[in-house]
PDB file of C-alpha atoms in Angstrom:
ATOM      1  CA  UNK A   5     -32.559 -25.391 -13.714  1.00 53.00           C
ATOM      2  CA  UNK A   6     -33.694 -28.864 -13.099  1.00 53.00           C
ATOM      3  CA  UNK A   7     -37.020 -28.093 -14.936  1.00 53.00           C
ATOM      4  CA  UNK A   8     -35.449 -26.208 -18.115  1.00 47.00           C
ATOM      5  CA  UNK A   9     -33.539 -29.428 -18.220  1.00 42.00           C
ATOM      6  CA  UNK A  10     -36.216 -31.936 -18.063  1.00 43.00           C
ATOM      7  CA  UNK A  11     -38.230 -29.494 -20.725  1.00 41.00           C
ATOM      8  CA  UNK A  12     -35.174 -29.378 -23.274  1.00 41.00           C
ATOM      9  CA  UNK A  13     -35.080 -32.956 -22.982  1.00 40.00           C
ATOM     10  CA  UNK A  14     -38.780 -33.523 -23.387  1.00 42.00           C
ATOM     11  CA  UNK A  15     -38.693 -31.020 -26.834  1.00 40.00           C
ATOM     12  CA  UNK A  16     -35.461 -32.977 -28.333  1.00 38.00           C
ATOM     13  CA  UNK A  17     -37.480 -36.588 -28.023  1.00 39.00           C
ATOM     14  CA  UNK A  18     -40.529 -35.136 -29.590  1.00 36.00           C
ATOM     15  CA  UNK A  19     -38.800 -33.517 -32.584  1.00 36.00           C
ATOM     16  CA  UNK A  20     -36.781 -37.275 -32.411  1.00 38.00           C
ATOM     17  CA  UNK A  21     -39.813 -38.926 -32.400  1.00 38.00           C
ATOM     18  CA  UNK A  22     -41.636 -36.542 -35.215  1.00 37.00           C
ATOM     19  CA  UNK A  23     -38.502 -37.482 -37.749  1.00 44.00           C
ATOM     20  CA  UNK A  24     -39.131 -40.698 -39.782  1.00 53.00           C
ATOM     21  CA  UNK A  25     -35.719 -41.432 -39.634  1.00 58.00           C
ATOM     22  CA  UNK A  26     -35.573 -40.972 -43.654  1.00 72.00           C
ATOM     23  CA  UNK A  27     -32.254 -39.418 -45.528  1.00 73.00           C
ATOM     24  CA  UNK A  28     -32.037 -37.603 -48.628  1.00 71.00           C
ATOM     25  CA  UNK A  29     -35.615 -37.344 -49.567  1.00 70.00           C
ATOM     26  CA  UNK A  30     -35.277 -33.409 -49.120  1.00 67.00           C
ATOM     27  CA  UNK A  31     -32.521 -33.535 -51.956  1.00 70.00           C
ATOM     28  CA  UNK A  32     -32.723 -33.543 -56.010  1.00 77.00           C
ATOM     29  CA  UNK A  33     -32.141 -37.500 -55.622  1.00 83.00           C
ATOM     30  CA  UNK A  34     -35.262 -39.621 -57.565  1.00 88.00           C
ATOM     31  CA  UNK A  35     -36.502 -42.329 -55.196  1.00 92.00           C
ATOM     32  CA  UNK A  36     -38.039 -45.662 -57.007  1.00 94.00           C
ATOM     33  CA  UNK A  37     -39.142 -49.123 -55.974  1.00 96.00           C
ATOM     34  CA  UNK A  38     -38.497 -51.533 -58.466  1.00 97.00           C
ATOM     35  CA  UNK A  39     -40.705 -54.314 -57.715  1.00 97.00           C
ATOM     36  CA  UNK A  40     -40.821 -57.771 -59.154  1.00 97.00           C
ATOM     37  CA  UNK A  41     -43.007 -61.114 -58.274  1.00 97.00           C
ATOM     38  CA  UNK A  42     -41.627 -64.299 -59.042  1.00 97.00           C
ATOM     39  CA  UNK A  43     -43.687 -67.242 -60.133  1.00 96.00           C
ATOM     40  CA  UNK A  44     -42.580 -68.922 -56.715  1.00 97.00           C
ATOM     41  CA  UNK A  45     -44.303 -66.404 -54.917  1.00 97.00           C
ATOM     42  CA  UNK A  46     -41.031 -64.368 -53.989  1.00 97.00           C
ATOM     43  CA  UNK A  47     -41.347 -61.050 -53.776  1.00 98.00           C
ATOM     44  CA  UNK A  48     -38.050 -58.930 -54.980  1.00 98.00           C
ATOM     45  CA  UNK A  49     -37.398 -55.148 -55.036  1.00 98.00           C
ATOM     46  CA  UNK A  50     -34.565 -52.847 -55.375  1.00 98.00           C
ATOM     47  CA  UNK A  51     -34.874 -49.805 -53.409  1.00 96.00           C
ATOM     48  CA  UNK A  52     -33.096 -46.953 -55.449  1.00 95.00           C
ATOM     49  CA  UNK A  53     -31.817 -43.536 -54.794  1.00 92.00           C
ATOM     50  CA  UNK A  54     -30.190 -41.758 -57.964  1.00 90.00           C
ATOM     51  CA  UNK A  55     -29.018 -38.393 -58.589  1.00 85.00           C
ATOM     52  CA  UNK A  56     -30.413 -36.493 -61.723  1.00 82.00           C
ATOM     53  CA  UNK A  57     -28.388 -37.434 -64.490  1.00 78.00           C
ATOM     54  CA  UNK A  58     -27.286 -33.757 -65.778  1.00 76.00           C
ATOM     55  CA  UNK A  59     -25.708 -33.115 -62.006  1.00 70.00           C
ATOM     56  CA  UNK A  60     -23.272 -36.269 -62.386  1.00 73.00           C
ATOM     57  CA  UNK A  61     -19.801 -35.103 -63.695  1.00 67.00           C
ATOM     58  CA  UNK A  62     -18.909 -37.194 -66.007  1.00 65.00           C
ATOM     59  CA  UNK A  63     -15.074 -38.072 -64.707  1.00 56.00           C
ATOM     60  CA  UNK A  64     -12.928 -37.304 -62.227  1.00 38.00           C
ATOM     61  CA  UNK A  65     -10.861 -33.523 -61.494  1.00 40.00           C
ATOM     62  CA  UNK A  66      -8.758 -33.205 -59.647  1.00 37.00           C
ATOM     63  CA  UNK A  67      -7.876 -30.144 -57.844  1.00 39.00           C
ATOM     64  CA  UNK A  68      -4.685 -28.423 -58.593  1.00 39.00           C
ATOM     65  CA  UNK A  69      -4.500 -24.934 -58.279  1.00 41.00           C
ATOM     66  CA  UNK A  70      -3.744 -24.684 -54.483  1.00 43.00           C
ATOM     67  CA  UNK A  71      -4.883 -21.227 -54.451  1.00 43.00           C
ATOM     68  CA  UNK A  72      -8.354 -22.757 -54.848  1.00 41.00           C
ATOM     69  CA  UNK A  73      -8.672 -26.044 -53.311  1.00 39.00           C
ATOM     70  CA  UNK A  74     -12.654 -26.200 -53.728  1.00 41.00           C
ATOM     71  CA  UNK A  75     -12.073 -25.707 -57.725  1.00 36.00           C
ATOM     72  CA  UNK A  76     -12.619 -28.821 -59.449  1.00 34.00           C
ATOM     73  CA  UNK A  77     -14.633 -30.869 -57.100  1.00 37.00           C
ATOM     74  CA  UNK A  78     -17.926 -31.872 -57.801  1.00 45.00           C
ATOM     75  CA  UNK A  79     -21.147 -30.302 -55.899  1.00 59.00           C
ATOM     76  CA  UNK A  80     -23.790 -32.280 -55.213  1.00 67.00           C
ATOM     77  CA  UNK A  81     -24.657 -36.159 -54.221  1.00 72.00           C
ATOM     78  CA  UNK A  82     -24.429 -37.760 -50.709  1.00 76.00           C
ATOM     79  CA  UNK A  83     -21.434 -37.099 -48.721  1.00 78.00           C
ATOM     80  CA  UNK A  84     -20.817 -40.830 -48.285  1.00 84.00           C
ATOM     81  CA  UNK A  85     -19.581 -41.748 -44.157  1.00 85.00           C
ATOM     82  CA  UNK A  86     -19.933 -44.406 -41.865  1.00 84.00           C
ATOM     83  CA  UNK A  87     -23.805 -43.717 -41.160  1.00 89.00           C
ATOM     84  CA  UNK A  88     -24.686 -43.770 -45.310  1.00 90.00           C
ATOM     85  CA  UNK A  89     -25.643 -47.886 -44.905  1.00 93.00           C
ATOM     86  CA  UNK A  90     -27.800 -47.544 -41.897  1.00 93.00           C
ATOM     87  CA  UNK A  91     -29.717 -44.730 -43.346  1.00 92.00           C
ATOM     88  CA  UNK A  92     -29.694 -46.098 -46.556  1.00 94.00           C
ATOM     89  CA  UNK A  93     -31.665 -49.452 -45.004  1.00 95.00           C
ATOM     90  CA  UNK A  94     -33.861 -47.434 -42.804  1.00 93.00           C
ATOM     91  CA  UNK A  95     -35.434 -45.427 -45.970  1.00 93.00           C
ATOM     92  CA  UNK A  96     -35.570 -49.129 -48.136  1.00 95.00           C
ATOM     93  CA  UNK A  97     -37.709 -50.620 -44.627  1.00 96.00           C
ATOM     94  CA  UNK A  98     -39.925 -47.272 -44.785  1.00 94.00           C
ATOM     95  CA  UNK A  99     -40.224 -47.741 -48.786  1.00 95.00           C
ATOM     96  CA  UNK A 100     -40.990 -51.355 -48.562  1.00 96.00           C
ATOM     97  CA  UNK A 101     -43.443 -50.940 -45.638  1.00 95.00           C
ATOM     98  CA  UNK A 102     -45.491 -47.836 -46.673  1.00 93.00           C
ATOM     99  CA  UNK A 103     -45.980 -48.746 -50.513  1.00 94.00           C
ATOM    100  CA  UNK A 104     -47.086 -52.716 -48.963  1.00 94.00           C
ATOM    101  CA  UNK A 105     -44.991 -54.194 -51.153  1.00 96.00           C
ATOM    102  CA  UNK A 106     -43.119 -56.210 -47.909  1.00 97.00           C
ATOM    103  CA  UNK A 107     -45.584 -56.630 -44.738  1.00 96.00           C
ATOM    104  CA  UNK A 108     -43.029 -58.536 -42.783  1.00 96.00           C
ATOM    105  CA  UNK A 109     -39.873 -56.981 -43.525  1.00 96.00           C
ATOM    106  CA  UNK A 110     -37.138 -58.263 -46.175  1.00 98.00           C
ATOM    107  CA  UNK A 111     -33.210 -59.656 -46.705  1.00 97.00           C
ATOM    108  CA  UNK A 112     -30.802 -57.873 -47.982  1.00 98.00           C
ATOM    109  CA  UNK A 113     -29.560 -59.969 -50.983  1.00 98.00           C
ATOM    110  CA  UNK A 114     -27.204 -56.300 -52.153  1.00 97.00           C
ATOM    111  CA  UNK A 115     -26.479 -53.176 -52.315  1.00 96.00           C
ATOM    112  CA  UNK A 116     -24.031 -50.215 -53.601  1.00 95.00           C
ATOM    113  CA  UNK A 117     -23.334 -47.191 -52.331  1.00 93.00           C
ATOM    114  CA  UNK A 118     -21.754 -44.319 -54.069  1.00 90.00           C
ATOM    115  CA  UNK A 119     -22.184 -40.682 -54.355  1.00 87.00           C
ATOM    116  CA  UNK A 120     -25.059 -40.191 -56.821  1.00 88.00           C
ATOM    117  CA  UNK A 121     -26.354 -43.675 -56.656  1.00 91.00           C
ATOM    118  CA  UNK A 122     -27.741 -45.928 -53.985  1.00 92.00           C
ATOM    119  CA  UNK A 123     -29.505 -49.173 -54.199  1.00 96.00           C
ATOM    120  CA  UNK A 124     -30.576 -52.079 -51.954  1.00 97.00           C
ATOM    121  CA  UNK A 125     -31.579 -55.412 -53.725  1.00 98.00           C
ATOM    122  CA  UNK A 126     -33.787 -57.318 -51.390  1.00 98.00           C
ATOM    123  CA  UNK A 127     -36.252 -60.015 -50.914  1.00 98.00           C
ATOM    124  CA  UNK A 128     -39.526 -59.667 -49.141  1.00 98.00           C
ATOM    125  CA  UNK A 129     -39.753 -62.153 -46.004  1.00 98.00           C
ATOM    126  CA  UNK A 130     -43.394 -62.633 -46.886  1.00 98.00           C
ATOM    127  CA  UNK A 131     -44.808 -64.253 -50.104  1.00 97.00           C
ATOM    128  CA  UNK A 132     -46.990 -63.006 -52.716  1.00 97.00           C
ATOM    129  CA  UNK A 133     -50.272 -62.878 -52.012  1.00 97.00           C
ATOM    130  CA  UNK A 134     -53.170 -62.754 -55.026  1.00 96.00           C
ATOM    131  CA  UNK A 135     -53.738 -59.309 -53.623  1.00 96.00           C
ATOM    132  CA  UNK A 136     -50.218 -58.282 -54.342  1.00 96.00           C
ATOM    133  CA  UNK A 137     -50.309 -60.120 -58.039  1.00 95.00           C
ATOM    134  CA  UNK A 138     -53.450 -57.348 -58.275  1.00 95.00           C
ATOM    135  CA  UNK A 139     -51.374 -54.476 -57.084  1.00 94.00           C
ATOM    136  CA  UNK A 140     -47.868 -54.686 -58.226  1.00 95.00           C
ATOM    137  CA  UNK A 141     -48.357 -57.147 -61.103  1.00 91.00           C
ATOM    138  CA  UNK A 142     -45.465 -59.372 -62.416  1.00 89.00           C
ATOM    139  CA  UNK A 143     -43.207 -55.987 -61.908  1.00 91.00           C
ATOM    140  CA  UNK A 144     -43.425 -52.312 -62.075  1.00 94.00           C
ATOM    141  CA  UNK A 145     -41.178 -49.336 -60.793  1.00 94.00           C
ATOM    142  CA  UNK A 146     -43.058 -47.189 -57.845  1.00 93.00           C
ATOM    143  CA  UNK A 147     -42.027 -43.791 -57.331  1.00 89.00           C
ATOM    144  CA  UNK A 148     -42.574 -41.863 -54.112  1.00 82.00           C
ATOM    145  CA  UNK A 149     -46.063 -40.886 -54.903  1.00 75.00           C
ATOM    146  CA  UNK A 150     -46.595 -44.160 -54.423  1.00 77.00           C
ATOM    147  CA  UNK A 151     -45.486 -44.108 -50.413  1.00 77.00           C
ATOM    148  CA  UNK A 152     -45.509 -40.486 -50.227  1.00 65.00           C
ATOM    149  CA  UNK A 153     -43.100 -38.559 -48.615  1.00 57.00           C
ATOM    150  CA  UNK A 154     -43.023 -38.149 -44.539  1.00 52.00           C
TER     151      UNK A 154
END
């Protein structure tokens, strides 16, 4: 039993280990990188993940009929919970990392979270580099051909 164990364990740190540690990528939600080099040399970005337009309702039911409680609601968009934020800023690090927009990591400056829309504002902790004025220009949005997907 002792060995079964240790081999369960070993395959649940491996699969652990194989994840990124990425949310929603696998869902209808666009993922950009709006990028944007300051004059000063600060580098700015918001990381954005947006549900297709056509799937956002465009107000509010409410569920009446109590012979159908699911009637009414909306399907679709993140189920929003106490682990949205931390998953939310692991993706913006990958995003940020992977694309080489921010080499040593960023601050937070804002961010929203809602159902169909996320988005973290940020500034890179490095500066702009002439390399980066060659890549990313003045500003651009990057889409996740641009990191690629894990």
């Amino acid at each position: 039993m002792g060995k079964a164990f240790v081999l369960l364990l070993m395959m649940f740190m491996v699969a652990g280990c194989s994840n990124s540690g990425r949310s929603y990528v696998d869902s209808e939600m666009a993922e950009t990188l709006e990028v944007e080099i300051l004059p000063n040399a600060s580098k700015m970005f918001t990381y954005r993940l947006r549900w297709p337009e056509k799937h956002i309702p465009s107000h509010i039911q409410i569920a009446r009929n109590g012979n159908n409680p699911e009637r009414g609601f909306a399907q679709g968009g993140v189920d929003v919970g106490r682990g949205t934020y931390e998953r939310l800023l692991a993706n913006t690090a990958y995003v940020v990392e992977h694309s080489g927009y921010c080499r040593d990591g960023f601050f937070e400056l804002d961010r929203s979270i809602s159902r169909y829309h996320l988005w973290v504002r940020g500034e890179c902790k490095d500066s702009a580099t002439e390399a980066d004025r060659q890549s990313f220009g003045s500003g651009q949005t990057l889409t996740s051909g641009r990191w690629g997907k894990p």
